[in-house]
């Protein structure tokens, strides 16, 4: 059965709509991601921001169905424009087609490069494997040559030697660069970086971010950056999605989010982070903790911690309300009555 | 399952109420601990393997305690003296034949069911005591080696290595063949020890020669038993001692010994407990193997391994019923502990904890 | 590069272990309050002259440490003599050990054949009836008294079907044996190795192409081998299962999927990573088999190392006891070393 | 020594032996000198492997120093033993990075908190009432007292760990990355709590962190560490606004600023490579292989920590004899 050709605006690579992911654990059903929609354009950096357990990693993993049992994608669509120009729904295509896209057209960098790399194989072998999985006729010699040039691109010194190194022989920063090189091995159209610098030192973090930015410019790929660090967002993102408890609470261009935040959570979060360039008397802290996603609070999920909560917030979940052009926020305070 | 949970819970709560009576406020202060116990009881009651194991162990325990009192035939009477046809008489099961003995006799014409009742006690006592003596020895040495490190660690681990380089059975054979004469001499003159040990094993006091053989198996096994514990405990201590809570305890003013016993030991105990449970099974079989090789007590002591080895000489023509029945008993004794250990490993596994916790909550709500 | 120095260092740390093992053995044997010489000679041949002769030969009148040094010296120079059989201990030990090696290999084969596939299937079909069956097999295997299982296999496979026999050990032909013994003269180093390997009858027969002897050996030993496999196979399967499940849930497996690798490549990563703990357990099991399965050797009437040592203890045969313990301790050391080296082969993180 | 100083550390060193080698040494902390005044916070920043965590433990004698002196409250505690060491620990405490591992999982909160009280024989009257009062200090209540650590959230656990540290009424607390395993919103709560307690009890803090923004917010003075040495030390504002040492410059430039305009306008100065291993560090100035301003002397001689401006020190030859 041939499905209807799906529509995607020209410059959009990925458009996710109403994504729903649940984890069926013993402890009950965790509604990890509910009703999340976002899109990524060519050559654009989109940041997903939020605290631990807000569902940002799950969202991106769900896009290529990397959710393992007991997790399940319950609904939504993820339209993706393939290199050939064909638009497919990643959540519906067959396993083999999905495999062809993974690691080839969509590349990942997971949070911890140490545990993403198989300790028993060299960096070169990882790249070789990734290329061979998507190109049938290529010799080992060729792939290793390619591996060397990829490592050179991610600025690893003496790549001819490093290509034969095992992961444990590299420093944390080099490992992260290698993982980025693996991601680039098939010229992906979309690059998903999940907390790519969390375990790294600040100076190395700056190097990696710089590298990601320049690579993105060279390759013209879409970049989804997942992070909890607002400083990183400020440095590299074009557009920002703020997530809280499995939902997107605010979205917009970088300046809109930073200079005109409209959701109380975003506002408080921005004031909870010490900015070293400013004199701060007191940090704003958000009292309480992130709610359980098994029994999320009724109405707005931020309501139990929100200093502006009204009666309505307890009853009804707020939809995303337009604040200004492309800037939307899920808060009842913005409702024009 | 439900009844077992309720039973365990009522035991927990009656203990808690007792403590509450002694020192008021105990229940409130220990509510989390009681919750923890309940959680264990729940997890255990939901484990089919564990419940079966527990029932078997309990049955073996009861039989071991009352067995020698229950046995209707004294083991020291050789029936074949009166009736030669009683030697290796086959089982006599009700429909086809009625009467005595139900499952047949051994080479001396004794009822094997009655003999096995003595056997329970002997095997049970040996296995429990070996593990209860061997494990603490190994645990203490492992704790010291792991926590102190350096030269102390090196020396303790070299000694451990020496004992591990010996195959356990061989070392035990060596001990079992060396010790009996000395112990026998000791028991001959020491009446109190004789009375104590004969009571413990459910044997007659006259059997001190055989008691000496049993005790030497015992000592031999304790000596080969501790190195495994020393090693596993040392390994765990090495990782626990790096935990910040150990440093925090130092800063809280605790001495090295207090830290070892209050913080480190409780945190390395789970794998050791599991290992001990499995080891009681291994020790049961190990002791039986030694007797099987003729290194344990001799006639007339009805030790299970020894009786099987005797019957083995007539196997399979005349004695298969003895091998089957006594083999089955040994199997059950070991299986009970092994099942229990397997369940215990699951219960103590922190990875499954959350799930158990939640299911208990749900159960309670119902 | 570091491997040689690692092995050297390990062997150095094992020397005290070895000395400790020998010393303890000797002290235990020495502590026996009986007259070993009487046990060696037997009541019939007893006359004061022979007794005195043996006593002087083995330095029984000297202090214990001199006796010990004497035994060790004899052991290390290969002159130790079995005072009961009046043969060089090593000649006897070699033939006994060769039999044990055969049994260990057959047993190990069954162990691997039963353990590995069952473990992998149990991991793939986690929480299924197969998984449960493996668990039960592991529990039964470790709960069943080995000798009872041996009797039963004899009952089924020997008494009823006669597919095996319980006496003798098949040997290659005399010509084959003398050919192998002559090898070191024709080819210097390699010949020595080949000759040593050929001293295990099964291998000797293979080298001479006497396949019927190999088949006979297998027919003779498959029963105890199967028994050993059944007793420990379930346990091995559980280890395989657990470590495979661990490696399957590792992050790099998910990452391999994210890279779009084919199923086969993903499994390659999972299986190789699961091997490390399995190699340890298999190695230690093989070491245990090499040290002699005394009970199996007793029940199946196999003249192996375990049986030899058992007899020696029973007759207070010090020289043989010392030699056997020495061999067993060396096996322990070598097995541990080989396991460590295998680690390094599998896992590049471990380098010496 | 000015009477206002609670802690003074002189030329403190810790060299670890590398396993399996007789000659190789990790110079985790290699000649560190600083002091902390009563009631003030000294921030210590640096990247992984710079020795900041080792320094914290050395100061508290949880690790034995190789050489150097530690003077606490005018008493030399470098070699203190038994009773003296306990007395030191009663007055100098520590909060660890990860509250999940710094609280014994097998003890209830009450028994964890009672340990210092019992082992230091503190007179508190009714234990339970005392504990409840103390719990209120850190924003927890009686209902948390008899729980196990796993029943609390990360932030609550860290509150308990902080309370354990201050329950003996110490004068000085080492805070070893106390918020790096917590979420941003919880981090702010804990930082405010720490500031609050400092004011209440006039505590001196040594605040160790890799997060420069947090250190700057928390501390009046800060020290920058590189490969076991302090390379720059001064008032936090001064160090941040006008770093002297080239390494500090790179480090501070790399800090992401949560403000897009500043973040994008700031000049990019990226340092090359990653910190080398502290095993056999380079001779001379340890930073010279990566330093773009390195001169001849840097390769040969180690620069001393010099006062360049009012109480602002840097260890760099570039500022020597100016």
Tab-separated table of C-alpha atoms in Angstrom, chain C residues 34-38 40-41 48-62 67 70:
chain	number	residue	atom	x	y	z
C	34	UNK	CA	51.719	-42.848	62.333
C	35	UNK	CA	54.710	-44.527	60.897
C	36	UNK	CA	54.678	-43.862	57.172
C	37	UNK	CA	57.429	-46.347	56.492
C	38	UNK	CA	55.272	-49.190	57.758
C	40	UNK	CA	54.818	-47.975	52.527
C	41	UNK	CA	56.437	-51.341	52.980
C	48	UNK	CA	64.379	-54.026	60.417
C	49	UNK	CA	66.998	-53.673	57.709
C	50	UNK	CA	64.695	-52.463	54.975
C	51	UNK	CA	63.017	-50.142	57.443
C	52	UNK	CA	66.324	-48.635	58.415
C	53	UNK	CA	67.349	-48.360	54.793
C	54	UNK	CA	64.237	-46.414	53.841
C	55	UNK	CA	64.469	-44.253	56.923
C	56	UNK	CA	67.980	-43.184	56.020
C	57	UNK	CA	67.086	-42.704	52.396
C	58	UNK	CA	64.248	-40.321	53.181
C	59	UNK	CA	66.087	-38.717	56.116
C	60	UNK	CA	63.462	-39.710	58.677
C	61	UNK	CA	65.911	-39.311	61.486
C	62	UNK	CA	66.799	-35.765	60.559
C	67	UNK	CA	63.368	-33.823	55.391
C	70	UNK	CA	65.361	-33.143	50.821
